Amino acid sequence: MDAQPKRKKRRGLRALLLTFLLILLLTGIFFGYVSVYYPADETALAALRSDGAVTVTRTETGWFFDGPSKTDALIFYPGGKVEETAYAPLLREIAEGEMDVFLLKVPFRLAVLAPGKAEAVMAAFAYENWYVGGHSLGGAIAADFAAKHGDGLRGLVLLAAYPTKTLDPSLPVLSLYGSEDGVLNREKLVSGAQYLPDNAVLQVIAGGNHAQFGSYGPQKGDGDPLISPSEQWAETAALLEEVFGG
């Protein structure tokens, strides 16, 4: 009489054990995946120091590059599996111009795990003009954020990235990538153009590559750059000021 209930109980225990082992395996795979990433180099760490032009501070959401601007600010999503501070040299250069910058720190260096984090910055600080942007995966997440919150933004910056959702046709967009980029999927870049506003500015940085938007060393699969990192940062910052400034 008790044999059938006992068999059901054993099957239930086996199913529970298999589920636990599967969860354990997937957890191990995930943490193994995120444990390998591109750390910020010494140049990036040096760019986190405040000086007379830009004050750099930690915030609840990441880092704040406070330059001369009082009205305009860019919220920046880092690339996938890249330490966020690797973007400090580029963002410092931008902040020295007409736009302060908020660099987001995201869980496990994956912006896809915190797609709405820019909202927290916008709620905590009072700027007249807000922009969002990002590099690679971070740029894709910034584009998704812009597709949902376009009415509260003055512009979108895509660095070696492309949108996957239709953007507000009135939203100014600057899309940049390096001519030597070996990581960016060019087919998806082309197909993603259908979601851009007609007035989007598309620019190729001659000699630039994928990794040199940040400062974290060579990236697997990337092309060899023909310009220096500082040249790529300077050209990127200048294009932002040209498109969104004034």
PDB file of C-alpha atoms in Angstrom:
ATOM      1  CA  MET A   1       0.000   0.000   0.000  1.00  0.00           C
ATOM      2  CA  ASP A   2       2.844   2.416   0.751  1.00  0.00           C
ATOM      3  CA  ALA A   3       5.038   1.542  -2.274  1.00  0.00           C
ATOM      4  CA  GLN A   4       3.499   4.054  -4.695  1.00  0.00           C
ATOM      5  CA  PRO A   5       3.726   7.103  -2.376  1.00  0.00           C
ATOM      6  CA  LYS A   6       7.327   6.177  -1.600  1.00  0.00           C
ATOM      7  CA  ARG A   7       8.204   5.992  -5.307  1.00  0.00           C
ATOM      8  CA  LYS A   8       6.572   9.394  -5.883  1.00  0.00           C
ATOM      9  CA  LYS A   9       8.541  10.831  -2.979  1.00  0.00           C
ATOM     10  CA  ARG A  10      11.821   9.446  -4.380  1.00  0.00           C
ATOM     11  CA  ARG A  11      11.030  10.846  -7.841  1.00  0.00           C
ATOM     12  CA  GLY A  12      10.268  14.214  -6.266  1.00  0.00           C
ATOM     13  CA  LEU A  13      13.548  14.192  -4.369  1.00  0.00           C
ATOM     14  CA  ARG A  14      15.475  13.251  -7.527  1.00  0.00           C
ATOM     15  CA  ALA A  15      13.774  16.058  -9.469  1.00  0.00           C
ATOM     16  CA  LEU A  16      14.606  18.502  -6.679  1.00  0.00           C
ATOM     17  CA  LEU A  17      18.231  17.366  -6.631  1.00  0.00           C
ATOM     18  CA  LEU A  18      18.545  17.660 -10.421  1.00  0.00           C
ATOM     19  CA  THR A  19      17.053  21.153 -10.310  1.00  0.00           C
ATOM     20  CA  PHE A  20      19.514  22.159  -7.592  1.00  0.00           C
ATOM     21  CA  LEU A  21      22.458  20.744  -9.575  1.00  0.00           C
ATOM     22  CA  LEU A  22      21.300  22.553 -12.734  1.00  0.00           C
ATOM     23  CA  ILE A  23      21.045  25.844 -10.859  1.00  0.00           C
ATOM     24  CA  LEU A  24      24.495  25.233  -9.371  1.00  0.00           C
ATOM     25  CA  LEU A  25      25.919  24.515 -12.837  1.00  0.00           C
ATOM     26  CA  LEU A  26      24.347  27.603 -14.428  1.00  0.00           C
ATOM     27  CA  THR A  27      25.528  29.755 -11.515  1.00  0.00           C
ATOM     28  CA  GLY A  28      29.057  28.443 -11.970  1.00  0.00           C
ATOM     29  CA  ILE A  29      28.942  29.140 -15.710  1.00  0.00           C
ATOM     30  CA  PHE A  30      27.682  32.681 -15.124  1.00  0.00           C
ATOM     31  CA  PHE A  31      30.285  33.574 -12.524  1.00  0.00           C
ATOM     32  CA  GLY A  32      32.993  31.978 -14.644  1.00  0.00           C
ATOM     33  CA  TYR A  33      31.874  34.141 -17.570  1.00  0.00           C
ATOM     34  CA  VAL A  34      31.793  37.445 -15.686  1.00  0.00           C
ATOM     35  CA  SER A  35      35.027  36.794 -13.808  1.00  0.00           C
ATOM     36  CA  VAL A  36      36.996  37.356 -17.027  1.00  0.00           C
ATOM     37  CA  TYR A  37      36.834  41.007 -18.006  1.00  0.00           C
ATOM     38  CA  TYR A  38      38.877  43.949 -19.268  1.00  0.00           C
ATOM     39  CA  PRO A  39      40.238  45.984 -16.335  1.00  0.00           C
ATOM     40  CA  ALA A  40      40.991  49.681 -16.503  1.00  0.00           C
ATOM     41  CA  ASP A  41      44.674  50.428 -17.099  1.00  0.00           C
ATOM     42  CA  GLU A  42      46.924  52.934 -15.371  1.00  0.00           C
ATOM     43  CA  THR A  43      46.035  55.708 -17.815  1.00  0.00           C
ATOM     44  CA  ALA A  44      42.355  55.275 -16.941  1.00  0.00           C
ATOM     45  CA  LEU A  45      43.025  55.272 -13.200  1.00  0.00           C
ATOM     46  CA  ALA A  46      45.060  58.456 -13.508  1.00  0.00           C
ATOM     47  CA  ALA A  47      42.120  60.125 -15.280  1.00  0.00           C
ATOM     48  CA  LEU A  48      40.002  59.615 -12.154  1.00  0.00           C
ATOM     49  CA  ARG A  49      42.012  62.229 -10.285  1.00  0.00           C
ATOM     50  CA  SER A  50      40.463  65.673  -9.963  1.00  0.00           C
ATOM     51  CA  ASP A  51      42.243  68.745 -11.264  1.00  0.00           C
ATOM     52  CA  GLY A  52      41.459  72.380 -12.014  1.00  0.00           C
ATOM     53  CA  ALA A  53      39.419  71.502 -15.094  1.00  0.00           C
ATOM     54  CA  VAL A  54      37.365  68.489 -13.947  1.00  0.00           C
ATOM     55  CA  THR A  55      36.362  67.275 -10.480  1.00  0.00           C
ATOM     56  CA  VAL A  56      35.875  63.506 -10.323  1.00  0.00           C
ATOM     57  CA  THR A  57      33.813  62.020  -7.491  1.00  0.00           C
ATOM     58  CA  ARG A  58      32.136  58.730  -6.615  1.00  0.00           C
ATOM     59  CA  THR A  59      28.336  58.657  -6.565  1.00  0.00           C
ATOM     60  CA  GLU A  60      25.723  56.069  -5.636  1.00  0.00           C
ATOM     61  CA  THR A  61      25.424  55.175  -9.319  1.00  0.00           C
ATOM     62  CA  GLY A  62      29.101  55.288 -10.322  1.00  0.00           C
ATOM     63  CA  TRP A  63      31.308  58.271 -11.089  1.00  0.00           C
ATOM     64  CA  PHE A  64      30.700  61.969 -11.758  1.00  0.00           C
ATOM     65  CA  PHE A  65      32.966  64.062 -14.009  1.00  0.00           C
ATOM     66  CA  ASP A  66      32.099  67.640 -13.123  1.00  0.00           C
ATOM     67  CA  GLY A  67      33.420  70.170 -15.615  1.00  0.00           C
ATOM     68  CA  PRO A  68      32.382  73.731 -16.460  1.00  0.00           C
ATOM     69  CA  SER A  69      28.878  72.891 -17.705  1.00  0.00           C
ATOM     70  CA  LYS A  70      25.900  73.776 -15.525  1.00  0.00           C
ATOM     71  CA  THR A  71      23.134  72.787 -17.936  1.00  0.00           C
ATOM     72  CA  ASP A  72      24.197  69.695 -19.937  1.00  0.00           C
ATOM     73  CA  ALA A  73      25.094  66.194 -18.763  1.00  0.00           C
ATOM     74  CA  LEU A  74      25.782  62.841 -20.415  1.00  0.00           C
ATOM     75  CA  ILE A  75      24.956  59.530 -18.716  1.00  0.00           C
ATOM     76  CA  PHE A  76      27.307  56.825 -19.983  1.00  0.00           C
ATOM     77  CA  TYR A  77      26.800  53.032 -20.024  1.00  0.00           C
ATOM     78  CA  PRO A  78      30.109  51.062 -20.169  1.00  0.00           C
ATOM     79  CA  GLY A  79      30.794  48.257 -22.631  1.00  0.00           C
ATOM     80  CA  GLY A  80      30.156  44.629 -21.739  1.00  0.00           C
ATOM     81  CA  LYS A  81      32.756  43.006 -19.472  1.00  0.00           C
ATOM     82  CA  VAL A  82      34.761  46.240 -19.335  1.00  0.00           C
ATOM     83  CA  GLU A  83      35.570  47.863 -15.997  1.00  0.00           C
ATOM     84  CA  GLU A  84      33.640  51.130 -16.036  1.00  0.00           C
ATOM     85  CA  THR A  85      36.616  53.248 -14.980  1.00  0.00           C
ATOM     86  CA  ALA A  86      38.341  52.315 -18.257  1.00  0.00           C
ATOM     87  CA  TYR A  87      36.294  55.097 -19.867  1.00  0.00           C
ATOM     88  CA  ALA A  88      37.646  57.795 -17.560  1.00  0.00           C
ATOM     89  CA  PRO A  89      40.082  59.360 -20.099  1.00  0.00           C
ATOM     90  CA  LEU A  90      37.379  59.808 -22.753  1.00  0.00           C
ATOM     91  CA  LEU A  91      34.759  61.039 -20.298  1.00  0.00           C
ATOM     92  CA  ARG A  92      37.193  63.476 -18.689  1.00  0.00           C
ATOM     93  CA  GLU A  93      37.876  64.906 -22.156  1.00  0.00           C
ATOM     94  CA  ILE A  94      34.139  65.311 -22.760  1.00  0.00           C
ATOM     95  CA  ALA A  95      33.635  66.914 -19.341  1.00  0.00           C
ATOM     96  CA  GLU A  96      36.335  69.474 -20.051  1.00  0.00           C
ATOM     97  CA  GLY A  97      34.042  70.803 -22.791  1.00  0.00           C
ATOM     98  CA  GLU A  98      30.368  71.647 -22.639  1.00  0.00           C
ATOM     99  CA  MET A  99      28.937  68.504 -21.007  1.00  0.00           C
ATOM    100  CA  ASP A 100      29.360  66.990 -17.542  1.00  0.00           C
ATOM    101  CA  VAL A 101      29.396  63.191 -17.456  1.00  0.00           C
ATOM    102  CA  PHE A 102      27.940  60.514 -15.199  1.00  0.00           C
ATOM    103  CA  LEU A 103      29.639  57.127 -15.641  1.00  0.00           C
ATOM    104  CA  LEU A 104      27.443  54.238 -14.525  1.00  0.00           C
ATOM    105  CA  LYS A 105      28.743  51.310 -12.507  1.00  0.00           C
ATOM    106  CA  VAL A 106      26.675  48.262 -13.505  1.00  0.00           C
ATOM    107  CA  PRO A 107      26.415  44.764 -11.962  1.00  0.00           C
ATOM    108  CA  PHE A 108      29.097  42.350 -13.121  1.00  0.00           C
ATOM    109  CA  ARG A 109      30.185  44.931 -15.732  1.00  0.00           C
ATOM    110  CA  LEU A 110      27.100  44.140 -17.834  1.00  0.00           C
ATOM    111  CA  ALA A 111      24.851  47.105 -18.614  1.00  0.00           C
ATOM    112  CA  VAL A 112      22.084  44.715 -19.648  1.00  0.00           C
ATOM    113  CA  LEU A 113      21.619  43.948 -15.922  1.00  0.00           C
ATOM    114  CA  ALA A 114      20.843  47.615 -15.117  1.00  0.00           C
ATOM    115  CA  PRO A 115      19.170  49.085 -18.227  1.00  0.00           C
ATOM    116  CA  GLY A 116      17.189  51.723 -16.357  1.00  0.00           C
ATOM    117  CA  LYS A 117      19.973  52.975 -14.099  1.00  0.00           C
ATOM    118  CA  ALA A 118      20.145  56.307 -15.930  1.00  0.00           C
ATOM    119  CA  GLU A 119      16.764  57.152 -14.375  1.00  0.00           C
ATOM    120  CA  ALA A 120      18.343  57.261 -10.915  1.00  0.00           C
ATOM    121  CA  VAL A 121      20.874  59.834 -12.103  1.00  0.00           C
ATOM    122  CA  MET A 122      18.219  61.981 -13.748  1.00  0.00           C
ATOM    123  CA  ALA A 123      16.144  61.886 -10.566  1.00  0.00           C
ATOM    124  CA  ALA A 124      19.062  62.863  -8.331  1.00  0.00           C
ATOM    125  CA  PHE A 125      20.529  65.761 -10.342  1.00  0.00           C
ATOM    126  CA  ALA A 126      18.944  68.814 -11.934  1.00  0.00           C
ATOM    127  CA  TYR A 127      20.322  69.429 -15.417  1.00  0.00           C
ATOM    128  CA  GLU A 128      18.412  71.235 -18.117  1.00  0.00           C
ATOM    129  CA  ASN A 129      19.633  68.974 -20.917  1.00  0.00           C
ATOM    130  CA  TRP A 130      20.167  65.232 -20.506  1.00  0.00           C
ATOM    131  CA  TYR A 131      21.996  62.940 -22.933  1.00  0.00           C
ATOM    132  CA  VAL A 132      22.617  59.202 -22.760  1.00  0.00           C
ATOM    133  CA  GLY A 133      25.273  57.152 -24.481  1.00  0.00           C
ATOM    134  CA  GLY A 134      27.498  54.151 -24.237  1.00  0.00           C
ATOM    135  CA  HIS A 135      30.080  51.921 -25.822  1.00  0.00           C
ATOM    136  CA  SER A 136      29.357  48.585 -27.520  1.00  0.00           C
ATOM    137  CA  LEU A 137      26.812  46.686 -25.372  1.00  0.00           C
ATOM    138  CA  GLY A 138      26.502  49.808 -23.228  1.00  0.00           C
ATOM    139  CA  GLY A 139      25.564  51.794 -26.311  1.00  0.00           C
ATOM    140  CA  ALA A 140      22.854  49.293 -27.200  1.00  0.00           C
ATOM    141  CA  ILE A 141      21.420  49.604 -23.689  1.00  0.00           C
ATOM    142  CA  ALA A 142      21.596  53.408 -23.911  1.00  0.00           C
ATOM    143  CA  ALA A 143      19.690  53.221 -27.203  1.00  0.00           C
ATOM    144  CA  ASP A 144      16.995  51.082 -25.577  1.00  0.00           C
ATOM    145  CA  PHE A 145      16.760  53.591 -22.743  1.00  0.00           C
ATOM    146  CA  ALA A 146      16.429  56.429 -25.261  1.00  0.00           C
ATOM    147  CA  ALA A 147      13.682  54.554 -27.115  1.00  0.00           C
ATOM    148  CA  LYS A 148      11.670  54.465 -23.879  1.00  0.00           C
ATOM    149  CA  HIS A 149      12.561  57.918 -22.495  1.00  0.00           C
ATOM    150  CA  GLY A 150      13.240  59.959 -25.617  1.00  0.00           C
ATOM    151  CA  ASP A 151      10.947  62.789 -24.560  1.00  0.00           C
ATOM    152  CA  GLY A 152      13.207  63.511 -21.577  1.00  0.00           C
ATOM    153  CA  LEU A 153      16.473  63.480 -23.521  1.00  0.00           C
ATOM    154  CA  ARG A 154      18.288  65.919 -25.765  1.00  0.00           C
ATOM    155  CA  GLY A 155      20.509  63.379 -27.502  1.00  0.00           C
ATOM    156  CA  LEU A 156      21.965  59.877 -27.811  1.00  0.00           C
ATOM    157  CA  VAL A 157      25.632  58.911 -28.294  1.00  0.00           C
ATOM    158  CA  LEU A 158      26.471  55.509 -29.774  1.00  0.00           C
ATOM    159  CA  LEU A 159      30.100  54.390 -29.723  1.00  0.00           C
ATOM    160  CA  ALA A 160      30.569  51.221 -31.796  1.00  0.00           C
ATOM    161  CA  ALA A 161      26.924  50.400 -31.123  1.00  0.00           C
ATOM    162  CA  TYR A 162      23.525  50.369 -32.809  1.00  0.00           C
ATOM    163  CA  PRO A 163      19.869  50.565 -31.749  1.00  0.00           C
ATOM    164  CA  THR A 164      17.427  47.665 -31.884  1.00  0.00           C
ATOM    165  CA  LYS A 165      14.263  49.726 -31.358  1.00  0.00           C
ATOM    166  CA  THR A 166      12.833  52.708 -33.176  1.00  0.00           C
ATOM    167  CA  LEU A 167      14.012  56.031 -31.757  1.00  0.00           C
ATOM    168  CA  ASP A 168      12.063  59.272 -31.587  1.00  0.00           C
ATOM    169  CA  PRO A 169      12.500  60.890 -35.033  1.00  0.00           C
ATOM    170  CA  SER A 170      13.265  64.234 -33.390  1.00  0.00           C
ATOM    171  CA  LEU A 171      16.022  62.868 -31.098  1.00  0.00           C
ATOM    172  CA  PRO A 172      19.527  63.979 -32.139  1.00  0.00           C
ATOM    173  CA  VAL A 173      21.850  60.980 -32.441  1.00  0.00           C
ATOM    174  CA  LEU A 174      25.603  60.727 -32.935  1.00  0.00           C
ATOM    175  CA  SER A 175      26.866  57.293 -33.995  1.00  0.00           C
ATOM    176  CA  LEU A 176      30.635  56.698 -34.101  1.00  0.00           C
ATOM    177  CA  TYR A 177      32.906  53.753 -34.750  1.00  0.00           C
ATOM    178  CA  GLY A 178      36.531  53.259 -35.686  1.00  0.00           C
ATOM    179  CA  SER A 179      37.559  52.250 -39.196  1.00  0.00           C
ATOM    180  CA  GLU A 180      39.741  49.451 -37.766  1.00  0.00           C
ATOM    181  CA  ASP A 181      37.065  48.066 -35.423  1.00  0.00           C
ATOM    182  CA  GLY A 182      37.177  44.275 -35.570  1.00  0.00           C
ATOM    183  CA  VAL A 183      34.599  43.645 -32.843  1.00  0.00           C
ATOM    184  CA  LEU A 184      31.583  45.600 -34.087  1.00  0.00           C
ATOM    185  CA  ASN A 185      29.126  43.537 -36.150  1.00  0.00           C
ATOM    186  CA  ARG A 186      28.918  45.626 -39.337  1.00  0.00           C
ATOM    187  CA  GLU A 187      25.834  43.796 -40.655  1.00  0.00           C
ATOM    188  CA  LYS A 188      23.910  44.603 -37.486  1.00  0.00           C
ATOM    189  CA  LEU A 189      25.238  48.158 -37.614  1.00  0.00           C
ATOM    190  CA  VAL A 190      23.730  48.537 -41.080  1.00  0.00           C
ATOM    191  CA  SER A 191      20.436  46.865 -40.162  1.00  0.00           C
ATOM    192  CA  GLY A 192      20.227  48.945 -36.981  1.00  0.00           C
ATOM    193  CA  ALA A 193      20.319  52.135 -39.043  1.00  0.00           C
ATOM    194  CA  GLN A 194      16.619  51.638 -39.838  1.00  0.00           C
ATOM    195  CA  TYR A 195      15.825  52.600 -36.240  1.00  0.00           C
ATOM    196  CA  LEU A 196      17.806  55.855 -36.335  1.00  0.00           C
ATOM    197  CA  PRO A 197      16.215  59.254 -36.969  1.00  0.00           C
ATOM    198  CA  ASP A 198      16.763  60.610 -40.471  1.00  0.00           C
ATOM    199  CA  ASN A 199      18.970  63.401 -39.113  1.00  0.00           C
ATOM    200  CA  ALA A 200      21.307  61.081 -37.168  1.00  0.00           C
ATOM    201  CA  VAL A 201      25.002  61.885 -37.609  1.00  0.00           C
ATOM    202  CA  LEU A 202      27.030  58.820 -38.605  1.00  0.00           C
ATOM    203  CA  GLN A 203      30.793  59.182 -38.420  1.00  0.00           C
ATOM    204  CA  VAL A 204      33.750  56.854 -38.862  1.00  0.00           C
ATOM    205  CA  ILE A 205      36.899  57.699 -36.916  1.00  0.00           C
ATOM    206  CA  ALA A 206      39.710  57.016 -39.363  1.00  0.00           C
ATOM    207  CA  GLY A 207      42.304  54.738 -37.776  1.00  0.00           C
ATOM    208  CA  GLY A 208      40.299  54.132 -34.618  1.00  0.00           C
ATOM    209  CA  ASN A 209      39.305  50.706 -33.324  1.00  0.00           C
ATOM    210  CA  HIS A 210      36.859  49.239 -30.804  1.00  0.00           C
ATOM    211  CA  ALA A 211      38.859  49.195 -27.582  1.00  0.00           C
ATOM    212  CA  GLN A 212      40.305  52.690 -27.843  1.00  0.00           C
ATOM    213  CA  PHE A 213      37.036  54.348 -26.847  1.00  0.00           C
ATOM    214  CA  GLY A 214      38.147  53.092 -23.458  1.00  0.00           C
ATOM    215  CA  SER A 215      41.531  52.510 -21.881  1.00  0.00           C
ATOM    216  CA  TYR A 216      41.797  48.818 -21.103  1.00  0.00           C
ATOM    217  CA  GLY A 217      44.316  47.478 -23.587  1.00  0.00           C
ATOM    218  CA  PRO A 218      43.758  45.309 -26.668  1.00  0.00           C
ATOM    219  CA  GLN A 219      40.445  43.493 -27.054  1.00  0.00           C
ATOM    220  CA  LYS A 220      40.095  40.016 -28.526  1.00  0.00           C
ATOM    221  CA  GLY A 221      39.130  40.167 -32.202  1.00  0.00           C
ATOM    222  CA  ASP A 222      39.760  43.888 -32.533  1.00  0.00           C
ATOM    223  CA  GLY A 223      41.745  45.461 -35.356  1.00  0.00           C
ATOM    224  CA  ASP A 224      45.062  47.224 -34.876  1.00  0.00           C
ATOM    225  CA  PRO A 225      44.564  50.982 -34.485  1.00  0.00           C
ATOM    226  CA  LEU A 226      46.269  53.485 -36.756  1.00  0.00           C
ATOM    227  CA  ILE A 227      45.867  56.368 -34.317  1.00  0.00           C
ATOM    228  CA  SER A 228      46.647  56.701 -30.605  1.00  0.00           C
ATOM    229  CA  PRO A 229      44.019  56.349 -27.872  1.00  0.00           C
ATOM    230  CA  SER A 230      44.339  60.047 -27.022  1.00  0.00           C
ATOM    231  CA  GLU A 231      43.644  60.943 -30.659  1.00  0.00           C
ATOM    232  CA  GLN A 232      40.523  58.768 -30.662  1.00  0.00           C
ATOM    233  CA  TRP A 233      39.293  60.304 -27.396  1.00  0.00           C
ATOM    234  CA  ALA A 234      39.944  63.830 -28.638  1.00  0.00           C
ATOM    235  CA  GLU A 235      38.112  63.260 -31.919  1.00  0.00           C
ATOM    236  CA  THR A 236      35.170  61.654 -30.129  1.00  0.00           C
ATOM    237  CA  ALA A 237      34.875  64.546 -27.662  1.00  0.00           C
ATOM    238  CA  ALA A 238      35.171  67.097 -30.472  1.00  0.00           C
ATOM    239  CA  LEU A 239      32.389  65.416 -32.459  1.00  0.00           C
ATOM    240  CA  LEU A 240      30.113  65.400 -29.412  1.00  0.00           C
ATOM    241  CA  GLU A 241      30.682  69.109 -28.942  1.00  0.00           C
ATOM    242  CA  GLU A 242      30.132  69.757 -32.656  1.00  0.00           C
ATOM    243  CA  VAL A 243      26.856  67.839 -32.809  1.00  0.00           C
ATOM    244  CA  PHE A 244      25.347  68.706 -29.431  1.00  0.00           C
ATOM    245  CA  GLY A 245      27.144  71.885 -28.402  1.00  0.00           C
ATOM    246  CA  GLY A 246      25.632  75.350 -28.509  1.00  0.00           C
TER     247      GLY A 246
END
